[in-house]
Coordinates of C-alpha atoms in Angstrom, one line a residue:
X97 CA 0.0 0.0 0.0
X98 CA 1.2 3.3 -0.7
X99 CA 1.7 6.3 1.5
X100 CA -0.8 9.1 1.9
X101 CA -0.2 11.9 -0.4
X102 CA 0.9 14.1 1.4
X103 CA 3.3 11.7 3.4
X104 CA 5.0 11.6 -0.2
X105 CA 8.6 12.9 -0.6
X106 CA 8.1 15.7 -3.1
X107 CA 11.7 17.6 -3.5
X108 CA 14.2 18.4 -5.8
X109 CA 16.3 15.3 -6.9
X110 CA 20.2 14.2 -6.8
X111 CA 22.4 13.2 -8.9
X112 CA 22.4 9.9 -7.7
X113 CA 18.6 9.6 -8.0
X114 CA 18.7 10.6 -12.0
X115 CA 18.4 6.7 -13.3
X116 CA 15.0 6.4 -10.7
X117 CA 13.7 9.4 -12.3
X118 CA 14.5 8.8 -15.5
X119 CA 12.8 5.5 -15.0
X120 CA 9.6 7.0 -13.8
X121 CA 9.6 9.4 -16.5
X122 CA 9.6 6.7 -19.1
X123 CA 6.5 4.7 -17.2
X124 CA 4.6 7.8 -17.2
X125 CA 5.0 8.2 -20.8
X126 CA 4.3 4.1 -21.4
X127 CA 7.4 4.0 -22.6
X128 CA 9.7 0.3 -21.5
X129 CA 11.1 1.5 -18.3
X130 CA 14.8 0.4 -19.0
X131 CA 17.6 3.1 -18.9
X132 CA 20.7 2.4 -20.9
X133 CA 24.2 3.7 -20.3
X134 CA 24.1 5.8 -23.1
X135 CA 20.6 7.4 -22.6
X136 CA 22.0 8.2 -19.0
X137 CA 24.3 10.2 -20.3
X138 CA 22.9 12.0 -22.9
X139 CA 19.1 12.6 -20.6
X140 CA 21.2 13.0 -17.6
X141 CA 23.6 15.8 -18.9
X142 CA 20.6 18.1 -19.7
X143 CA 19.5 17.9 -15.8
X144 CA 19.9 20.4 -13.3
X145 CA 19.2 18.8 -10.2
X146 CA 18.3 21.9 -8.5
X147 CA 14.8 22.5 -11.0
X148 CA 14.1 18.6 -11.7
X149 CA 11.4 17.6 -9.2
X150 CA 10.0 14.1 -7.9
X151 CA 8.1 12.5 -5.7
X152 CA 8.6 9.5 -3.7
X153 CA 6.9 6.9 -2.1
X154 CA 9.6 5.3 0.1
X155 CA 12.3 5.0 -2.1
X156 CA 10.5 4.9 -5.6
X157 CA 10.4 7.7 -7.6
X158 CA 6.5 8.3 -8.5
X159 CA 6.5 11.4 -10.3
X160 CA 8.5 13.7 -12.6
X161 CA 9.2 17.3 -13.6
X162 CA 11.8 19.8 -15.0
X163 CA 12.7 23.4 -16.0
X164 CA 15.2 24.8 -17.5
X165 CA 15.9 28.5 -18.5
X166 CA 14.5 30.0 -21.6
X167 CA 14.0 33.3 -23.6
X168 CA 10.3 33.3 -25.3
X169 CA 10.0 36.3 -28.0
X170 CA 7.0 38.5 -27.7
X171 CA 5.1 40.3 -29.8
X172 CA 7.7 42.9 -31.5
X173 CA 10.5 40.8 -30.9
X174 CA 11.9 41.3 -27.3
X175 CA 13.0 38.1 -25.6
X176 CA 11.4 37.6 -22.2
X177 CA 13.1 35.1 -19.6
X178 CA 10.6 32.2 -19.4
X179 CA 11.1 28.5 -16.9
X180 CA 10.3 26.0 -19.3
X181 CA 8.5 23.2 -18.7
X182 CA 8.8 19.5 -19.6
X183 CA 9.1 15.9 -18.6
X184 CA 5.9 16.0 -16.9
X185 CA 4.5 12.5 -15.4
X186 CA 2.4 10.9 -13.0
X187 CA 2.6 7.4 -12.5
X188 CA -0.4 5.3 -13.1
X189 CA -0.3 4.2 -9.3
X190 CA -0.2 7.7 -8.0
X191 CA -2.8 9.7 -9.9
X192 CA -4.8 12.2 -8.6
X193 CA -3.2 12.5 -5.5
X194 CA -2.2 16.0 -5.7
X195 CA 1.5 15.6 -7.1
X196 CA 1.8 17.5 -10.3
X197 CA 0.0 20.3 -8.2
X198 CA 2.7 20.2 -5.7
X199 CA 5.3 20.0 -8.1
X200 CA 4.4 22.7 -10.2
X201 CA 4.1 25.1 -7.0
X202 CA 7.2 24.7 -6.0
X203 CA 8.4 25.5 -9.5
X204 CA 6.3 28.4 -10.1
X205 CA 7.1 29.4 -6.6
X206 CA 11.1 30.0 -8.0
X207 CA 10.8 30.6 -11.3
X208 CA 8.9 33.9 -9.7
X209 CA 11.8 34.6 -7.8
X210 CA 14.4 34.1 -10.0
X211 CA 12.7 36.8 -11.8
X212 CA 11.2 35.2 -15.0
X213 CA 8.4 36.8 -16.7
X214 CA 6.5 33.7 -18.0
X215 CA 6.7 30.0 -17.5
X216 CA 6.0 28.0 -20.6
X217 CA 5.3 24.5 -21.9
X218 CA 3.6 22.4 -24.4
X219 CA 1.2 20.6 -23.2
X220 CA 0.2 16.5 -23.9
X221 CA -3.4 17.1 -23.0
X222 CA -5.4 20.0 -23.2
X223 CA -7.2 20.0 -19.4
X224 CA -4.3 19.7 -17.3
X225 CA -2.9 23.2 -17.1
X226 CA -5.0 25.7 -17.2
X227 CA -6.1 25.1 -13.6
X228 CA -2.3 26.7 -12.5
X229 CA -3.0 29.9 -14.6
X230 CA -1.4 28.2 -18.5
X231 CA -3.2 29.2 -21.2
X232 CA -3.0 27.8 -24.7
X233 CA -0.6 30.9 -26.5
X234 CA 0.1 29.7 -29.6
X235 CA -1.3 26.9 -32.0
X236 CA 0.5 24.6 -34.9
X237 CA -0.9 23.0 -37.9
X238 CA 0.3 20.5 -40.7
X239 CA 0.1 19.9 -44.4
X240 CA 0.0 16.7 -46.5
X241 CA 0.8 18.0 -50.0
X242 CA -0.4 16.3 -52.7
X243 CA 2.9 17.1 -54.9
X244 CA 1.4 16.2 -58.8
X245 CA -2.1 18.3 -57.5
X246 CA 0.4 21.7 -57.0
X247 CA 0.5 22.3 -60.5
X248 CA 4.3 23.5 -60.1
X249 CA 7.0 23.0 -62.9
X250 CA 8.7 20.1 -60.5
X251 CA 11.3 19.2 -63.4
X252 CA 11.7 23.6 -63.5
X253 CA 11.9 24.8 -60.3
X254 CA 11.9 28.1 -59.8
X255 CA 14.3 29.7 -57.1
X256 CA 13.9 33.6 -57.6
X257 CA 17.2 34.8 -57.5
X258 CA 18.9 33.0 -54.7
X259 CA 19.9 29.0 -54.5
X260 CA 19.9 25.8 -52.6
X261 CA 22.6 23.8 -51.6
X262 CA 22.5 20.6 -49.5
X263 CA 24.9 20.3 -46.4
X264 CA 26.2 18.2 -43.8
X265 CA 25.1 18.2 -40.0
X266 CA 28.3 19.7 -39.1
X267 CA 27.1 22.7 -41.4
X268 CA 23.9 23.8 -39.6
X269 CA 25.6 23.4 -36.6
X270 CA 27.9 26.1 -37.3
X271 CA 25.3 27.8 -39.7
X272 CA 21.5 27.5 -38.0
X273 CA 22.0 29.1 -34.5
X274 CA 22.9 32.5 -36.2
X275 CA 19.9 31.6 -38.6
X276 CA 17.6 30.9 -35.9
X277 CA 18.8 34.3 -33.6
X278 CA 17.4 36.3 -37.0
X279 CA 14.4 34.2 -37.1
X280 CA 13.1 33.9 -33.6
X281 CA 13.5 37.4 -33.4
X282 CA 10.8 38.4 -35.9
X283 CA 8.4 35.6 -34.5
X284 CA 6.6 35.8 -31.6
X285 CA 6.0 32.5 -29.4
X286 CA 9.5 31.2 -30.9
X287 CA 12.1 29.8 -28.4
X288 CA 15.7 29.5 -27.6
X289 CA 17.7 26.8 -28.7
X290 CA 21.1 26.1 -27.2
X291 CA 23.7 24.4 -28.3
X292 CA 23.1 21.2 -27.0
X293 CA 19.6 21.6 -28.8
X294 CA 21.6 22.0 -32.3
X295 CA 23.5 18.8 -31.3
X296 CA 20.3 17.0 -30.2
X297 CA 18.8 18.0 -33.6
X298 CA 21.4 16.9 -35.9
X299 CA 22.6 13.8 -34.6
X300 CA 25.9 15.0 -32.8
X301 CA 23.9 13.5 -29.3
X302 CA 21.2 10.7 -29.5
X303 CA 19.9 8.1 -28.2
X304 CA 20.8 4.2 -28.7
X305 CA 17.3 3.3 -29.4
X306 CA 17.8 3.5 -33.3
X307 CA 14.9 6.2 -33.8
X308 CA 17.8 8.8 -35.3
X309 CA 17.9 9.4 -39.0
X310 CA 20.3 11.5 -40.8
X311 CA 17.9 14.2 -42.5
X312 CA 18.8 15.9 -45.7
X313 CA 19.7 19.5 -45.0
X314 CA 19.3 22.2 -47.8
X315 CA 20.0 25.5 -47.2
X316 CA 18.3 28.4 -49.1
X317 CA 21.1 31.7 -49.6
X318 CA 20.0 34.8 -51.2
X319 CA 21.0 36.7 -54.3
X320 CA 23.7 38.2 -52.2
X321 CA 24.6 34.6 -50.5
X322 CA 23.1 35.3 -47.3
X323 CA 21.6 31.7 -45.6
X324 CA 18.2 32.6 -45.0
X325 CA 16.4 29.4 -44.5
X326 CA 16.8 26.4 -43.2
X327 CA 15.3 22.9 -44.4
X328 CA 16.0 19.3 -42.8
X329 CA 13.9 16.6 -44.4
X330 CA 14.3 12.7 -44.5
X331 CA 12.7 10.4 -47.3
X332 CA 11.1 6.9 -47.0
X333 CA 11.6 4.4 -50.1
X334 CA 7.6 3.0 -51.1
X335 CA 7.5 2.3 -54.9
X336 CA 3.7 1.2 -55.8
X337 CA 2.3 -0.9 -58.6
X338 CA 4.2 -0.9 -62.3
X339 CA 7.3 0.5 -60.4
X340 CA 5.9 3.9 -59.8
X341 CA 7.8 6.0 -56.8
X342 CA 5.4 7.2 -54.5
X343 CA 8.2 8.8 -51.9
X344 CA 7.2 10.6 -48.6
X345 CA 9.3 14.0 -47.8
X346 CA 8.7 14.1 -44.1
X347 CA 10.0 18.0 -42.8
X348 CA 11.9 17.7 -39.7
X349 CA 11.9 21.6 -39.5
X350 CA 12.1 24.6 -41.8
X351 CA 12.6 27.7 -40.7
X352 CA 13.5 31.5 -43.1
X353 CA 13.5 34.9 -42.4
X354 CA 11.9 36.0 -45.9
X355 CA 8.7 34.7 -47.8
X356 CA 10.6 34.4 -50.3
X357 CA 13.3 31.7 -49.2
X358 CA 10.2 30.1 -47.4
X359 CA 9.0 29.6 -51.0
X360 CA 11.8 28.5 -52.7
X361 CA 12.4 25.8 -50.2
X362 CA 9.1 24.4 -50.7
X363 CA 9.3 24.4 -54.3
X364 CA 12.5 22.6 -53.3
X365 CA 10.4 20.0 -51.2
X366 CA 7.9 19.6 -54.2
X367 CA 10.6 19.2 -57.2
X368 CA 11.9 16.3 -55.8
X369 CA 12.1 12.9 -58.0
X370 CA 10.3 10.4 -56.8
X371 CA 8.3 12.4 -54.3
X372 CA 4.6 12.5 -54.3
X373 CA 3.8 13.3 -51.1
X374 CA 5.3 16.1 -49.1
X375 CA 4.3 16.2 -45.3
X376 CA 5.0 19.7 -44.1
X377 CA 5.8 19.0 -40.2
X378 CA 4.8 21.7 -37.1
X379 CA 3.8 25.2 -39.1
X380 CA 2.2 28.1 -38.4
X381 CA -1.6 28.3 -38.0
X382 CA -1.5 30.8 -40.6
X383 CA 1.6 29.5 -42.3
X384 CA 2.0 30.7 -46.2
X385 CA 2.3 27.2 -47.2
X386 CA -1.0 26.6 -49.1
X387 CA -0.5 29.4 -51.1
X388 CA 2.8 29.2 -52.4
X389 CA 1.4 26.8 -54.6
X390 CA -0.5 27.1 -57.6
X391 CA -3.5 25.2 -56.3
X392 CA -3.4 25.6 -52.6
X393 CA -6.2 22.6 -52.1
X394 CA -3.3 20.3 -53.1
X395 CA -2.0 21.1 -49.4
X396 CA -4.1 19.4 -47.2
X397 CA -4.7 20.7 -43.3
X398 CA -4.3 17.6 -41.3
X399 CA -3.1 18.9 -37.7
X400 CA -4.7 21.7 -36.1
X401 CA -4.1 22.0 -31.7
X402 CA -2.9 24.0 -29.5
X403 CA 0.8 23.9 -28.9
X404 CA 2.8 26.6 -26.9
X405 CA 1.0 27.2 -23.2
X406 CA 2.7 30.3 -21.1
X407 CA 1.8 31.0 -17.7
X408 CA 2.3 34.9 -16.6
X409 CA 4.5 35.4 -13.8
X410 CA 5.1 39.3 -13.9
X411 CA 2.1 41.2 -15.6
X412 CA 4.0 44.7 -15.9
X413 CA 6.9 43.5 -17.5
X414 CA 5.1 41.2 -19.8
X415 CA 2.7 43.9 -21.0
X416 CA 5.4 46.0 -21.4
X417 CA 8.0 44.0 -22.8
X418 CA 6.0 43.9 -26.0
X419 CA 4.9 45.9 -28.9
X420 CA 0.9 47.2 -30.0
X421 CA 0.2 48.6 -32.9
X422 CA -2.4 51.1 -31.8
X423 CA -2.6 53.5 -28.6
X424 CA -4.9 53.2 -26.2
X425 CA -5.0 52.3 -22.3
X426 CA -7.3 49.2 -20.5
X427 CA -7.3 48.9 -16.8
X428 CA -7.5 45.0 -16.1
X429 CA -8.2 43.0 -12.9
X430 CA -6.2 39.8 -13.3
X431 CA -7.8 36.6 -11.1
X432 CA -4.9 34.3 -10.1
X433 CA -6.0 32.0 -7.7
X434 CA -2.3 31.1 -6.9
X435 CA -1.2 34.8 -6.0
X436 CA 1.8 34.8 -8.4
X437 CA 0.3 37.4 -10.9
X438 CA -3.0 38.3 -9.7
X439 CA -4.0 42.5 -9.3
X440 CA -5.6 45.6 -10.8
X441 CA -3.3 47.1 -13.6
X442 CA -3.6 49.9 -16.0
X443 CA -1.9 49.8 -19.1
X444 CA -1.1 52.7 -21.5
X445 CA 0.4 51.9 -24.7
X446 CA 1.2 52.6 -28.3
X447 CA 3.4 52.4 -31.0
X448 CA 6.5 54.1 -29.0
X449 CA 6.0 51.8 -25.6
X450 CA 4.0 50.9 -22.7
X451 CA 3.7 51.4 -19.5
X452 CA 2.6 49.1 -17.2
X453 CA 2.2 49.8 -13.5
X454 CA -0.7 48.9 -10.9
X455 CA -4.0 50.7 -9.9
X456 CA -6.7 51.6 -7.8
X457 CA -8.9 52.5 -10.7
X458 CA -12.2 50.7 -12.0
X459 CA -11.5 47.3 -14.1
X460 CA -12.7 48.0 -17.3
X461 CA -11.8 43.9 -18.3
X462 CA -11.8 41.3 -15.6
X463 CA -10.0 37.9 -16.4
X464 CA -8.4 35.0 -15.2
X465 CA -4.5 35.0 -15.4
X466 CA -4.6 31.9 -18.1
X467 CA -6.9 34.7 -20.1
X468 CA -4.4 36.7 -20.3
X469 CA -1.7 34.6 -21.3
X470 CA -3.6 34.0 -24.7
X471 CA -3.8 37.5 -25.4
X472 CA -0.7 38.1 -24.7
X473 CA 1.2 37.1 -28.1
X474 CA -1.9 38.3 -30.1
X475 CA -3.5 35.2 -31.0
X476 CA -6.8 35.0 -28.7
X477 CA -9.7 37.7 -28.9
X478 CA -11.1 39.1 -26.4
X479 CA -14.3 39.7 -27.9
X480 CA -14.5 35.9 -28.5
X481 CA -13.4 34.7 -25.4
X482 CA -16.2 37.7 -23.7
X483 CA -18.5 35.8 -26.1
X484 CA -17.6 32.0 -24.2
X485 CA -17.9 33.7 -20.8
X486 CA -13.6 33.2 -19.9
X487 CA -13.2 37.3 -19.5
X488 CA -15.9 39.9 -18.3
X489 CA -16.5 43.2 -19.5
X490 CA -16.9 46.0 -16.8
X491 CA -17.4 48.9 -19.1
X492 CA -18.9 48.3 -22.5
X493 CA -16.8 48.1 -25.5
X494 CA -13.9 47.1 -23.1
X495 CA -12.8 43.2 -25.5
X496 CA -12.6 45.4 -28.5
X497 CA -10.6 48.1 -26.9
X498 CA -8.4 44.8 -25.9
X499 CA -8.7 43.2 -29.4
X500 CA -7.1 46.6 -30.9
X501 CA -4.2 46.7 -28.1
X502 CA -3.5 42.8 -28.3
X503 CA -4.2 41.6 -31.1
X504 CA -1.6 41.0 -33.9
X505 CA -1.6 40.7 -37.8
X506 CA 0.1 37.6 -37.9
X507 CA -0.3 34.8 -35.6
X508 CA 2.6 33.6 -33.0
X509 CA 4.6 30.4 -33.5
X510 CA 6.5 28.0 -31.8
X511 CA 8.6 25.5 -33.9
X512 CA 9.6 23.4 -31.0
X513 CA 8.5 20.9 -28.9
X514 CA 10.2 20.4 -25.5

């Protein structure tokens, strides 16, 4: 029989504990429990024992989770610190005893003094987290193309005036971070990657359990040979009936800093021989895709969800680390049942700024922290989530005023899962 809940062990690990919670981590996940040597190694050298959390019952380790420090861009490009989330699990045995609620206290509880702005994560299921104040901040969608549908020249390809070269792992290692610094800039909800992240990605660290596959790597340089896009893709090898290829592209990641480079690497993608399917991978909910070819229907929407969650830690300096559009000022009452963020602000902002700062004044706009997290990159409206009941208006006209502030032209992205 196991312990009462809150006779369970819920702390920081040890070093010596990371194989026992690496363990538990792969039975929440219903993945075989065993732990090799060279997963130890690899898992264990991205843990800081200090921000990976478990519980225990007796000496088993029952529960998992981890942060690690993170820069989340907002809206106008700013990077805001963030603690991100991940390798979240509950075992089976243990559910609903409370755990993950403990857990994530204690790691909101420091990431707020440590001074980060937001906490972020991507979530498995949609119910778990907006009861500790997440809200869904960005979304993700994916294409199957239908490559002969496009109606592109695929034996012409057209590259404007830049080119595409293939290269080697050791390439983008040197080449992509600088890439991604110029991308993740100009898109908000995108996230740092370090350098073991670039290592992780291309093969330089992995895993013995034979799930890595080189990817193809083209690279897309403009006319004056600047890399500004990014491509990895790997291939499977189905031939149908009469000998006729019917190849899968599969896009590990793509990432530019023009339309135009995003373009020409799709055309890339869809003027390869033997390819009949291209399946675009984690995009934008807006994403250009569809309509860089000739007949958009021949890129078919097959993933839509939620992806990127952010809690808000500090409401000033997230309202004012980004940029609006408009001027205008909204007194808000944010609810946050776990006291982190919660509190009557009044924000004045515009093209040159904001200010930020706390009030006395009437709420015009009442809403729950988790609310305001999906405003807060611009993808949410306030009039439509006024409409479900999830924020209240205390003056009239109150969501629009919000929608004009908050609201952005182009919807936020996150390309990465963690």
């Amino acid at each position: 029989m196991s312990r009462h809940p809150q006779d369970l062990d819920v702390r920081p690990i040890t070093d010596s504990e990371i194989p026992d919670w690496i363990r538990a981590l792969h039975t929440g996940f219903l993945r075989s429990p065993h732990v090799s040597d060279q997963e130890l190694a690899v898992r264990g050298g991205n843990i800081i024992p200090a921000r990976t959390l478990a519980a225990f019952d007796d000496a088993r380790c029952v529960a998992t989770f981890r942060s690690f420090p993170q820069e989340l861009t907002a809206v106008g490009g700013a990077p805001v610190p963030a603690d991100a989330i991940t390798n979240v699990s509950v075992t089976a045995t243990h559910r609903r005893r409370g755990l993950l609620t403990r857990m994530m206290a204690l790691d909101l509880a420091a990431a707020k003094e440590r001074g980060d702005v937001v906490a972020t994560l991507i979530a498995a299921e949609y119910p778990i987290y907006g009861r500790y104040g997440f809200g869904p901040a960005a979304h993700t969608a994916e294409w199957t193309i239908d490559v002969p549908r496009t109606g592109l020249e695929r034996h012409r390809p057209v590259f404007d005036d830049g080119r595409i070269d293939l290269v080697d792992a050791d390439d983008v290692r040197k080449l992509g971070p600088e890439l991604h610094e110029r991308f993740r800039r100009a898109t908000p909800g995108a996230v740092s990657r370090d350098d073991r992240w670039w290592q992780l990605n291309t093969g330089a660290l992995r895993f013995d359990d034979g799930s890595w596959t080189e990817p193809f790597y083209a690279v897309h340089r403009s006319a004056s040979g600047e890399i500004d896009g990014l491509a990895a893709y790997v291939c499977d090898d189905h031939w149908g009936d009469g000998k006729r290829p019917l190849q899968t592209a599969t896009v590990k990641g793509l990432i530019t800093t023009s339309p135009s480079a995003e373009r020409a690497l799709w055309h890339y993608l869809c003027s390869l021989d033997w390819v009949t399917t291209v399946k675009s991978g984690n995009r934008a909910p807006d994403d250009l895709l569809p309509h860089f070819l000739p007949d958009p229907r021949a890129a078919r929407l097959t993933t839509y969800a939620d992806t990127l969650w952010v809690r808000i830690l500090d409401v000033v300096r997230a309202l004012e680390a980004r940029t609006y559009a408009t001027s205008g000022t909204l007194v808000l009452e944010v609810v946050d049942e776990a006291g982190l963020a919660g509190g009557r602000y009044r924000l004045q902002a515009g093209p040159d700024g904001a200010e930020c700062e706390r009030t006395d004044q009437e709420p015009e706009l009442t809403l729950p922290v988790g609310e305001l997290a999906t405003l807060w990159l611009g993808d949410e409206s306030a009039v439509r989530l006024a409409a479900l009941g999830r924020v209240r208006e205390q003056q009239k006209g109150a969501a629009s005023v919000a929608d004009a502030l908050l609201r952005t032209s182009r919807r936020p992205w996150c390309p990465d899962v963690f």
